[in-house]
């Protein structure tokens, strides 16, 4: 998350520099750089995988360029990165055993748990069709959009922070995929303006691979609710 936020700040700073150059007569960069910030939740999740809502963050950065269809309809293909975090509420975590099967493990014996979070990064290609009730010439103005997204998982890790009975602070990071699905796909709904909009993403792909759900429990899907900002 920290690296992605640093990248976002770098892009915004670069955008300010482009804006200064534009004032001096340099050409503007086409398209929009969209930054998504939201909260993740699991659907049909087993009781053992309860989440802390505000710790289960979603951050994404996507480049998109408008393809005008008519004054009221436009098509927006995009490409970018999405970082999803799932902050587990109870003193359990995901581990892989000797046969690489993912299981839910009780970690209450470690001490006081302060962070217990799964993070996964996706390369994504979302697309949207936007309807502008009052028409548009450049993508500005109020719109309602519907679309879809498909992504490929790039990396995953579990991060644990806890304090032992001896008052020792420990941070552990485990880099493995925990048998999560390689591909995720779903629908996008959006409403707002070019500068700021609200979005809802619901994924039809399940979180874990078939037959690889921890402890043989139900295989959940996920959704994200959040806000988008245009950095350009």
GROMACS .gro file of C-alpha atoms in nm:
model
  232
    1UNK     CA    1   0.000   0.000   0.000
    2UNK     CA    2   0.280   0.244   0.091
    3UNK     CA    3   0.460   0.191  -0.241
    4UNK     CA    4   0.138   0.241  -0.436
    5UNK     CA    5   0.058   0.561  -0.243
    6UNK     CA    6   0.410   0.688  -0.316
    7UNK     CA    7   0.349   0.615  -0.684
    8UNK     CA    8   0.019   0.804  -0.671
    9UNK     CA    9   0.186   1.106  -0.509
   10UNK     CA   10   0.458   1.095  -0.774
   11UNK     CA   11   0.202   1.092  -1.054
   12UNK     CA   12   0.008   1.381  -0.901
   13UNK     CA   13   0.330   1.580  -0.865
   14UNK     CA   14   0.419   1.501  -1.225
   15UNK     CA   15   0.073   1.615  -1.328
   16UNK     CA   16   0.134   1.951  -1.159
   17UNK     CA   17   0.454   1.982  -1.357
   18UNK     CA   18   0.266   1.905  -1.679
   19UNK     CA   19   0.012   2.172  -1.586
   20UNK     CA   20   0.290   2.428  -1.548
   21UNK     CA   21   0.431   2.330  -1.887
   22UNK     CA   22   0.087   2.359  -2.042
   23UNK     CA   23   0.071   2.719  -1.925
   24UNK     CA   24   0.397   2.774  -2.112
   25UNK     CA   25   0.247   2.629  -2.431
   26UNK     CA   26   0.336   2.258  -2.403
   27UNK     CA   27   0.072   2.006  -2.521
   28UNK     CA   28  -0.162   1.848  -2.264
   29UNK     CA   29  -0.139   1.474  -2.195
   30UNK     CA   30  -0.451   1.298  -2.334
   31UNK     CA   31  -0.677   1.081  -2.123
   32UNK     CA   32  -0.742   1.060  -1.750
   33UNK     CA   33  -0.549   0.911  -1.460
   34UNK     CA   34  -0.808   0.771  -1.219
   35UNK     CA   35  -0.729   0.700  -0.853
   36UNK     CA   36  -0.973   0.469  -0.672
   37UNK     CA   37  -1.000   0.458  -0.292
   38UNK     CA   38  -1.248   0.220  -0.132
   39UNK     CA   39  -1.340  -0.044   0.123
   40UNK     CA   40  -1.351  -0.419   0.053
   41UNK     CA   41  -1.603  -0.672   0.181
   42UNK     CA   42  -1.659  -1.044   0.133
   43UNK     CA   43  -1.988  -1.197   0.018
   44UNK     CA   44  -2.101  -1.539   0.145
   45UNK     CA   45  -1.795  -1.550   0.365
   46UNK     CA   46  -1.753  -1.809   0.639
   47UNK     CA   47  -1.772  -1.681   0.996
   48UNK     CA   48  -1.401  -1.747   1.041
   49UNK     CA   49  -1.312  -1.481   0.780
   50UNK     CA   50  -1.476  -1.176   0.938
   51UNK     CA   51  -1.315  -0.848   0.829
   52UNK     CA   52  -1.241  -0.511   0.985
   53UNK     CA   53  -1.414  -0.278   0.739
   54UNK     CA   54  -1.182   0.021   0.763
   55UNK     CA   55  -0.870  -0.195   0.756
   56UNK     CA   56  -0.984  -0.373   0.439
   57UNK     CA   57  -0.884  -0.101   0.196
   58UNK     CA   58  -0.877  -0.087  -0.182
   59UNK     CA   59  -0.648   0.148  -0.377
   60UNK     CA   60  -0.619   0.153  -0.755
   61UNK     CA   61  -0.460   0.367  -1.023
   62UNK     CA   62  -0.579   0.343  -1.384
   63UNK     CA   63  -0.514   0.526  -1.711
   64UNK     CA   64  -0.816   0.569  -1.939
   65UNK     CA   65  -0.884   0.757  -2.264
   66UNK     CA   66  -1.233   0.854  -2.382
   67UNK     CA   67  -1.373   0.715  -2.706
   68UNK     CA   68  -1.673   0.930  -2.804
   69UNK     CA   69  -1.971   0.742  -2.946
   70UNK     CA   70  -2.218   1.032  -2.944
   71UNK     CA   71  -2.268   1.354  -2.744
   72UNK     CA   72  -2.440   1.147  -2.472
   73UNK     CA   73  -2.248   0.816  -2.481
   74UNK     CA   74  -1.875   0.746  -2.448
   75UNK     CA   75  -1.661   0.435  -2.410
   76UNK     CA   76  -1.371   0.429  -2.162
   77UNK     CA   77  -1.116   0.145  -2.184
   78UNK     CA   78  -0.852   0.149  -1.908
   79UNK     CA   79  -0.547  -0.030  -1.772
   80UNK     CA   80  -0.395  -0.014  -1.427
   81UNK     CA   81  -0.311  -0.167  -1.091
   82UNK     CA   82  -0.539  -0.252  -0.800
   83UNK     CA   83  -0.419  -0.328  -0.447
   84UNK     CA   84  -0.671  -0.505  -0.224
   85UNK     CA   85  -0.633  -0.554   0.152
   86UNK     CA   86  -0.838  -0.784   0.373
   87UNK     CA   87  -0.793  -0.715   0.744
   88UNK     CA   88  -0.907  -1.015   0.950
   89UNK     CA   89  -1.107  -0.933   1.260
   90UNK     CA   90  -1.039  -1.243   1.470
   91UNK     CA   91  -0.709  -1.390   1.588
   92UNK     CA   92  -0.680  -1.621   1.289
   93UNK     CA   93  -0.468  -1.604   0.976
   94UNK     CA   94  -0.410  -1.793   0.652
   95UNK     CA   95  -0.120  -2.036   0.629
   96UNK     CA   96  -0.008  -2.303   0.382
   97UNK     CA   97   0.078  -2.650   0.509
   98UNK     CA   98   0.342  -2.891   0.377
   99UNK     CA   99   0.124  -2.986   0.079
  100UNK     CA  100   0.060  -2.617  -0.004
  101UNK     CA  101  -0.305  -2.640   0.106
  102UNK     CA  102  -0.430  -2.316   0.257
  103UNK     CA  103  -0.579  -2.339   0.605
  104UNK     CA  104  -0.712  -2.109   0.876
  105UNK     CA  105  -0.475  -2.101   1.175
  106UNK     CA  106  -0.541  -1.976   1.527
  107UNK     CA  107  -0.273  -1.720   1.621
  108UNK     CA  108  -0.412  -1.606   1.956
  109UNK     CA  109  -0.114  -1.768   2.128
  110UNK     CA  110   0.129  -1.528   1.963
  111UNK     CA  111   0.026  -1.237   2.185
  112UNK     CA  112  -0.167  -0.917   2.119
  113UNK     CA  113  -0.239  -0.896   1.744
  114UNK     CA  114  -0.230  -0.542   1.601
  115UNK     CA  115  -0.226  -0.624   1.227
  116UNK     CA  116  -0.343  -0.936   1.046
  117UNK     CA  117  -0.386  -0.846   0.682
  118UNK     CA  118  -0.382  -1.017   0.343
  119UNK     CA  119  -0.272  -0.792   0.053
  120UNK     CA  120  -0.307  -0.878  -0.315
  121UNK     CA  121  -0.206  -0.678  -0.624
  122UNK     CA  122  -0.385  -0.712  -0.960
  123UNK     CA  123  -0.311  -0.593  -1.311
  124UNK     CA  124  -0.655  -0.488  -1.434
  125UNK     CA  125  -0.831  -0.384  -1.754
  126UNK     CA  126  -1.162  -0.214  -1.669
  127UNK     CA  127  -1.400  -0.075  -1.932
  128UNK     CA  128  -1.699   0.158  -1.892
  129UNK     CA  129  -1.985   0.297  -2.098
  130UNK     CA  130  -2.079   0.643  -1.970
  131UNK     CA  131  -2.410   0.820  -2.030
  132UNK     CA  132  -2.411   1.202  -2.011
  133UNK     CA  133  -2.773   1.325  -1.975
  134UNK     CA  134  -2.681   1.683  -2.067
  135UNK     CA  135  -2.435   1.581  -2.341
  136UNK     CA  136  -2.061   1.644  -2.347
  137UNK     CA  137  -1.787   1.732  -2.590
  138UNK     CA  138  -1.485   1.642  -2.377
  139UNK     CA  139  -1.609   1.401  -2.108
  140UNK     CA  140  -1.695   1.672  -1.856
  141UNK     CA  141  -2.030   1.692  -1.680
  142UNK     CA  142  -2.249   1.454  -1.482
  143UNK     CA  143  -2.258   1.091  -1.597
  144UNK     CA  144  -2.389   0.746  -1.508
  145UNK     CA  145  -2.172   0.450  -1.608
  146UNK     CA  146  -2.176   0.072  -1.621
  147UNK     CA  147  -1.893  -0.155  -1.721
  148UNK     CA  148  -1.678  -0.451  -1.633
  149UNK     CA  149  -1.328  -0.543  -1.527
  150UNK     CA  150  -1.092  -0.836  -1.562
  151UNK     CA  151  -0.766  -0.867  -1.375
  152UNK     CA  152  -0.470  -1.098  -1.321
  153UNK     CA  153  -0.319  -1.147  -0.976
  154UNK     CA  154   0.044  -1.034  -0.969
  155UNK     CA  155   0.148  -1.083  -0.606
  156UNK     CA  156   0.016  -1.156  -0.257
  157UNK     CA  157   0.143  -1.148   0.098
  158UNK     CA  158   0.020  -1.176   0.456
  159UNK     CA  159   0.144  -0.924   0.714
  160UNK     CA  160   0.129  -0.989   1.087
  161UNK     CA  161   0.214  -0.748   1.367
  162UNK     CA  162   0.188  -0.854   1.731
  163UNK     CA  163   0.331  -0.799   2.077
  164UNK     CA  164   0.445  -1.105   2.273
  165UNK     CA  165   0.394  -1.168   2.644
  166UNK     CA  166   0.753  -1.050   2.689
  167UNK     CA  167   0.650  -0.711   2.540
  168UNK     CA  168   0.847  -0.773   2.220
  169UNK     CA  169   0.706  -0.618   1.901
  170UNK     CA  170   0.720  -0.858   1.605
  171UNK     CA  171   0.644  -0.801   1.236
  172UNK     CA  172   0.620  -1.097   0.999
  173UNK     CA  173   0.551  -1.094   0.625
  174UNK     CA  174   0.477  -1.413   0.430
  175UNK     CA  175   0.484  -1.396   0.049
  176UNK     CA  176   0.265  -1.665  -0.107
  177UNK     CA  177  -0.057  -1.673  -0.306
  178UNK     CA  178  -0.264  -1.867  -0.047
  179UNK     CA  179  -0.432  -2.043  -0.341
  180UNK     CA  180  -0.622  -1.731  -0.441
  181UNK     CA  181  -0.781  -1.723  -0.786
  182UNK     CA  182  -0.539  -1.610  -1.056
  183UNK     CA  183  -0.808  -1.419  -1.249
  184UNK     CA  184  -1.086  -1.199  -1.114
  185UNK     CA  185  -1.372  -1.042  -1.305
  186UNK     CA  186  -1.686  -0.847  -1.231
  187UNK     CA  187  -1.911  -0.548  -1.299
  188UNK     CA  188  -1.861  -0.177  -1.228
  189UNK     CA  189  -2.123   0.088  -1.158
  190UNK     CA  190  -2.027   0.455  -1.136
  191UNK     CA  191  -2.197   0.792  -1.093
  192UNK     CA  192  -2.048   1.140  -1.073
  193UNK     CA  193  -1.838   1.379  -1.277
  194UNK     CA  194  -1.504   1.360  -1.454
  195UNK     CA  195  -1.327   1.497  -1.147
  196UNK     CA  196  -1.493   1.295  -0.869
  197UNK     CA  197  -1.725   0.995  -0.880
  198UNK     CA  198  -1.855   0.716  -0.661
  199UNK     CA  199  -1.818   0.353  -0.769
  200UNK     CA  200  -1.935   0.005  -0.681
  201UNK     CA  201  -1.747  -0.303  -0.801
  202UNK     CA  202  -1.887  -0.652  -0.755
  203UNK     CA  203  -1.675  -0.952  -0.848
  204UNK     CA  204  -1.824  -1.278  -0.972
  205UNK     CA  205  -1.499  -1.471  -0.946
  206UNK     CA  206  -1.441  -1.643  -0.615
  207UNK     CA  207  -1.155  -1.545  -0.386
  208UNK     CA  208  -0.991  -1.890  -0.379
  209UNK     CA  209  -0.928  -2.153  -0.645
  210UNK     CA  210  -1.183  -2.435  -0.674
  211UNK     CA  211  -1.114  -2.703  -0.416
  212UNK     CA  212  -0.861  -2.481  -0.236
  213UNK     CA  213  -1.088  -2.303   0.013
  214UNK     CA  214  -0.931  -2.297   0.362
  215UNK     CA  215  -1.063  -2.570   0.593
  216UNK     CA  216  -1.322  -2.673   0.330
  217UNK     CA  217  -1.539  -2.369   0.405
  218UNK     CA  218  -1.758  -2.169   0.166
  219UNK     CA  219  -1.571  -1.986  -0.111
  220UNK     CA  220  -1.658  -1.613  -0.088
  221UNK     CA  221  -1.672  -1.345  -0.356
  222UNK     CA  222  -1.599  -0.978  -0.292
  223UNK     CA  223  -1.713  -0.624  -0.363
  224UNK     CA  224  -1.566  -0.275  -0.327
  225UNK     CA  225  -1.739   0.054  -0.253
  226UNK     CA  226  -1.545   0.375  -0.295
  227UNK     CA  227  -1.463   0.711  -0.452
  228UNK     CA  228  -1.259   0.793  -0.763
  229UNK     CA  229  -1.051   1.105  -0.828
  230UNK     CA  230  -0.915   1.228  -1.158
  231UNK     CA  231  -0.546   1.315  -1.115
  232UNK     CA  232  -0.520   1.483  -1.459
   0.00000   0.00000   0.00000
